[in-house]
């Protein structure tokens, strides 16, 4: 597969290079030059893994060989994505049955498999900062892989106890550091490390952040999974609502459509951080200050995947206005969560944003699919207070909760981070 840097058109790379580099020159995003058209009929009968092997094979087999693609997919997608009826006209595609109970497991696990396969002789070190969920998905995805060390920095006392338990109890090749500072301090330390060429080379420092193309490609697969599970008569009328923050998830959906997925249209659903819905309405790109919401994984005002969406729509000659944008505020999010519960469907704030957007958008002849991006128990505080119920702890969280924390502590001090890497990884 050939990819081009959307900012620096002269920079062309293959998939391997794009995955290892993450970002291109001038912070440009890599995007595939061409998207193959899939032969749809044979896909619907297959299970998630077999179908995903075909989909990703169509993109990557020319470079990696089908056999390697098959292995990467089988290792990454070791959990299911059921489509559940949530109301008379809406389904939820539940993407939270992976090890860290959020859809980020799909992308993180596939990226981990790719990096492990591409690492070669010199071990790679994934260095990342987290304010919670991404760290868990990344740490878990890389746990036990050969040739890869993971170092996760997080603000000491700045994440929930349960979140901490989820990724700071693994041990092995996963090292976690509680930094005596804020999330921004953690990110600053990581940035400093990446701008130190000697350090970067010595440890093979690599980021595993959300703009990596491997993550996006993995996410294409579950749109086909939703279509495969829909009753055949409804397949052509499906509208997908995507609860969006950095818009990686929606980018993957649009790529799926470009490859032939029969998705009628998309709704880009945001919380009050509504840069994109406003842009779709006014044509003005005006990010405002970040507003803290119940759906905090979507509290993003400068979504970093947006250039990919613009590029793809332009290439497909899809008017941007075909995308519906919906902003769902806090009261509407809570009301939708309550309404879903009355329909006998237990959800959480992120998915509720997308469901609310569907409730506004769906036409008579359409059926809606909203993406369930996180397990309700991950946002138990909000869910319990809105619905006035108590949630049981899912097994994965209960297991992690029983284990001792293995984190080290560190001051906000770059020389301390360097010394730590020298001591533990060389
Ligand atoms: C990351 C995240 C989102 C937003 O996904 P993007 O691809 O960044 O738009 C939505 N919901 C949850 C639970 C998330 O963790």
mmCIF file of N, CA and C in Angstrom, residues 138-194:
data_model
loop_
_atom_site.group_PDB
_atom_site.id
_atom_site.type_symbol
_atom_site.label_atom_id
_atom_site.label_comp_id
_atom_site.label_asym_id
_atom_site.label_seq_id
_atom_site.Cartn_x
_atom_site.Cartn_y
_atom_site.Cartn_z
ATOM 1 N N UNK A 138 -3.504 0.931 25.219
ATOM 2 C CA UNK A 138 -2.158 0.733 24.672
ATOM 3 C C UNK A 138 -1.390 -0.288 25.515
ATOM 4 N N UNK A 139 -1.401 -0.090 26.829
ATOM 5 C CA UNK A 139 -0.637 -0.991 27.694
ATOM 6 C C UNK A 139 -1.120 -2.427 27.516
ATOM 7 N N UNK A 140 -2.419 -2.608 27.519
ATOM 8 C CA UNK A 140 -2.948 -3.956 27.395
ATOM 9 C C UNK A 140 -2.631 -4.573 26.038
ATOM 10 N N UNK A 141 -2.706 -3.745 25.003
ATOM 11 C CA UNK A 141 -2.487 -4.259 23.644
ATOM 12 C C UNK A 141 -1.050 -4.740 23.438
ATOM 13 N N UNK A 142 -0.100 -4.094 24.100
ATOM 14 C CA UNK A 142 1.308 -4.448 23.900
ATOM 15 C C UNK A 142 1.821 -5.453 24.935
ATOM 16 N N UNK A 143 0.983 -5.740 25.917
ATOM 17 C CA UNK A 143 1.414 -6.610 27.019
ATOM 18 C C UNK A 143 1.863 -7.967 26.485
ATOM 19 N N UNK A 144 3.098 -8.337 26.830
ATOM 20 C CA UNK A 144 3.604 -9.656 26.470
ATOM 21 C C UNK A 144 4.143 -9.779 25.060
ATOM 22 N N UNK A 145 4.137 -8.695 24.262
ATOM 23 C CA UNK A 145 4.667 -8.800 22.892
ATOM 24 C C UNK A 145 6.186 -8.746 22.905
ATOM 25 N N UNK A 146 6.796 -9.560 22.053
ATOM 26 C CA UNK A 146 8.254 -9.567 21.920
ATOM 27 C C UNK A 146 8.738 -8.233 21.388
ATOM 28 N N UNK A 147 9.953 -7.861 21.747
ATOM 29 C CA UNK A 147 10.592 -6.727 21.085
ATOM 30 C C UNK A 147 10.022 -5.372 21.403
ATOM 31 N N UNK A 148 9.082 -5.309 22.327
ATOM 32 C CA UNK A 148 8.438 -4.027 22.610
ATOM 33 C C UNK A 148 8.417 -3.761 24.111
ATOM 34 N N UNK A 149 8.904 -2.583 24.469
ATOM 35 C CA UNK A 149 8.713 -2.111 25.839
ATOM 36 C C UNK A 149 7.721 -0.964 25.820
ATOM 37 N N UNK A 150 6.958 -0.856 26.865
ATOM 38 C CA UNK A 150 5.983 0.233 26.951
ATOM 39 C C UNK A 150 6.238 1.020 28.226
ATOM 40 N N UNK A 151 6.293 2.343 28.086
ATOM 41 C CA UNK A 151 6.401 3.219 29.251
ATOM 42 C C UNK A 151 5.254 4.222 29.180
ATOM 43 N N UNK A 152 4.380 4.177 30.168
ATOM 44 C CA UNK A 152 3.211 5.072 30.192
ATOM 45 C C UNK A 152 3.346 6.053 31.356
ATOM 46 N N UNK A 153 3.248 7.335 31.034
ATOM 47 C CA UNK A 153 3.269 8.371 32.065
ATOM 48 C C UNK A 153 1.850 8.852 32.320
ATOM 49 N N UNK A 154 1.501 9.027 33.588
ATOM 50 C CA UNK A 154 0.173 9.572 33.887
ATOM 51 C C UNK A 154 0.266 10.446 35.129
ATOM 52 N N UNK A 155 -0.677 11.376 35.256
ATOM 53 C CA UNK A 155 -0.650 12.287 36.406
ATOM 54 C C UNK A 155 -1.014 11.560 37.689
ATOM 55 N N UNK A 156 -0.133 11.601 38.679
ATOM 56 C CA UNK A 156 -0.362 10.942 39.964
ATOM 57 C C UNK A 156 -1.618 11.529 40.607
ATOM 58 N N UNK A 157 -2.591 10.697 40.897
ATOM 59 C CA UNK A 157 -3.837 11.184 41.508
ATOM 60 C C UNK A 157 -4.786 11.826 40.510
ATOM 61 N N UNK A 158 -4.396 11.859 39.226
ATOM 62 C CA UNK A 158 -5.208 12.556 38.230
ATOM 63 C C UNK A 158 -6.111 11.651 37.415
ATOM 64 N N UNK A 159 -6.086 10.358 37.689
ATOM 65 C CA UNK A 159 -6.991 9.448 36.991
ATOM 66 C C UNK A 159 -7.722 8.616 38.047
ATOM 67 N N UNK A 160 -8.814 7.994 37.641
ATOM 68 C CA UNK A 160 -9.584 7.266 38.653
ATOM 69 C C UNK A 160 -8.816 6.018 39.086
ATOM 70 N N UNK A 161 -9.106 5.573 40.312
ATOM 71 C CA UNK A 161 -8.409 4.423 40.869
ATOM 72 C C UNK A 161 -8.585 3.190 39.972
ATOM 73 N N UNK A 162 -9.803 3.063 39.455
ATOM 74 C CA UNK A 162 -10.115 1.908 38.616
ATOM 75 C C UNK A 162 -9.341 1.967 37.301
ATOM 76 N N UNK A 163 -9.263 3.173 36.721
ATOM 77 C CA UNK A 163 -8.480 3.339 35.493
ATOM 78 C C UNK A 163 -7.030 2.947 35.741
ATOM 79 N N UNK A 164 -6.508 3.389 36.889
ATOM 80 C CA UNK A 164 -5.111 3.103 37.223
ATOM 81 C C UNK A 164 -4.903 1.596 37.340
ATOM 82 N N UNK A 165 -5.844 0.937 38.007
ATOM 83 C CA UNK A 165 -5.718 -0.509 38.186
ATOM 84 C C UNK A 165 -5.698 -1.251 36.839
ATOM 85 N N UNK A 166 -6.386 -0.685 35.885
ATOM 86 C CA UNK A 166 -6.537 -1.381 34.607
ATOM 87 C C UNK A 166 -5.210 -1.494 33.853
ATOM 88 N N UNK A 167 -4.317 -0.526 33.993
ATOM 89 C CA UNK A 167 -3.069 -0.638 33.212
ATOM 90 C C UNK A 167 -1.799 -0.592 34.046
ATOM 91 N N UNK A 168 -1.911 -0.382 35.353
ATOM 92 C CA UNK A 168 -0.707 -0.299 36.183
ATOM 93 C C UNK A 168 -0.480 -1.558 37.002
ATOM 94 N N UNK A 169 -1.156 -2.638 36.635
ATOM 95 C CA UNK A 169 -1.025 -3.888 37.379
ATOM 96 C C UNK A 169 -0.499 -5.007 36.477
ATOM 97 N N UNK A 170 -0.070 -4.643 35.253
ATOM 98 C CA UNK A 170 0.275 -5.685 34.286
ATOM 99 C C UNK A 170 1.678 -6.234 34.498
ATOM 100 N N UNK A 171 2.655 -5.354 34.693
ATOM 101 C CA UNK A 171 4.035 -5.805 34.844
ATOM 102 C C UNK A 171 4.615 -6.256 33.519
ATOM 103 N N UNK A 172 5.611 -7.145 33.554
ATOM 104 C CA UNK A 172 6.242 -7.627 32.318
ATOM 105 C C UNK A 172 6.864 -6.492 31.543
ATOM 106 N N UNK A 173 6.488 -6.371 30.258
ATOM 107 C CA UNK A 173 7.084 -5.336 29.402
ATOM 108 C C UNK A 173 6.361 -3.984 29.530
ATOM 109 N N UNK A 174 5.447 -3.863 30.473
ATOM 110 C CA UNK A 174 4.689 -2.616 30.647
ATOM 111 C C UNK A 174 5.164 -1.894 31.902
ATOM 112 N N UNK A 175 5.711 -0.699 31.732
ATOM 113 C CA UNK A 175 6.125 0.105 32.890
ATOM 114 C C UNK A 175 5.253 1.349 32.969
ATOM 115 N N UNK A 176 4.764 1.632 34.156
ATOM 116 C CA UNK A 176 3.894 2.799 34.323
ATOM 117 C C UNK A 176 4.501 3.727 35.366
ATOM 118 N N UNK A 177 4.439 5.021 35.087
ATOM 119 C CA UNK A 177 5.035 6.011 35.983
ATOM 120 C C UNK A 177 3.984 7.038 36.390
ATOM 121 N N UNK A 178 3.766 7.151 37.682
ATOM 122 C CA UNK A 178 2.885 8.185 38.224
ATOM 123 C C UNK A 178 3.719 9.442 38.404
ATOM 124 N N UNK A 179 3.419 10.444 37.599
ATOM 125 C CA UNK A 179 4.208 11.677 37.611
ATOM 126 C C UNK A 179 3.554 12.689 38.548
ATOM 127 N N UNK A 180 4.390 13.321 39.365
ATOM 128 C CA UNK A 180 3.863 14.316 40.316
ATOM 129 C C UNK A 180 3.571 15.617 39.570
ATOM 130 N N UNK A 181 2.546 15.591 38.730
ATOM 131 C CA UNK A 181 2.195 16.765 37.939
ATOM 132 C C UNK A 181 0.897 16.510 37.206
ATOM 133 N N UNK A 182 0.611 17.350 36.203
ATOM 134 C CA UNK A 182 -0.645 17.241 35.457
ATOM 135 C C UNK A 182 -0.458 16.382 34.215
ATOM 136 N N UNK A 183 -1.566 16.134 33.508
ATOM 137 C CA UNK A 183 -1.478 15.423 32.230
ATOM 138 C C UNK A 183 -0.599 16.201 31.244
ATOM 139 N N UNK A 184 -0.750 17.524 31.235
ATOM 140 C CA UNK A 184 0.092 18.345 30.353
ATOM 141 C C UNK A 184 1.574 18.174 30.665
ATOM 142 N N UNK A 185 1.923 18.093 31.950
ATOM 143 C CA UNK A 185 3.328 17.858 32.330
ATOM 144 C C UNK A 185 3.805 16.528 31.745
ATOM 145 N N UNK A 186 2.957 15.512 31.825
ATOM 146 C CA UNK A 186 3.318 14.190 31.291
ATOM 147 C C UNK A 186 3.558 14.293 29.788
ATOM 148 N N UNK A 187 2.636 14.982 29.107
ATOM 149 C CA UNK A 187 2.771 15.127 27.654
ATOM 150 C C UNK A 187 4.032 15.897 27.292
ATOM 151 N N UNK A 188 4.335 16.878 28.111
ATOM 152 C CA UNK A 188 5.538 17.677 27.866
ATOM 153 C C UNK A 188 6.793 16.817 27.972
ATOM 154 N N UNK A 189 6.837 15.956 28.977
ATOM 155 C CA UNK A 189 7.991 15.064 29.150
ATOM 156 C C UNK A 189 8.131 14.136 27.934
ATOM 157 N N UNK A 190 7.000 13.630 27.460
ATOM 158 C CA UNK A 190 7.035 12.734 26.301
ATOM 159 C C UNK A 190 7.541 13.495 25.070
ATOM 160 N N UNK A 191 7.042 14.712 24.888
ATOM 161 C CA UNK A 191 7.477 15.529 23.753
ATOM 162 C C UNK A 191 8.972 15.785 23.809
ATOM 163 N N UNK A 192 9.460 16.094 25.011
ATOM 164 C CA UNK A 192 10.883 16.356 25.182
ATOM 165 C C UNK A 192 11.697 15.121 24.792
ATOM 166 N N UNK A 193 11.214 13.961 25.192
ATOM 167 C CA UNK A 193 11.933 12.728 24.862
ATOM 168 C C UNK A 193 11.989 12.532 23.344
ATOM 169 N N UNK A 194 10.851 12.797 22.668
ATOM 170 C CA UNK A 194 10.827 12.590 21.221
ATOM 171 C C UNK A 194 11.668 13.624 20.480
#
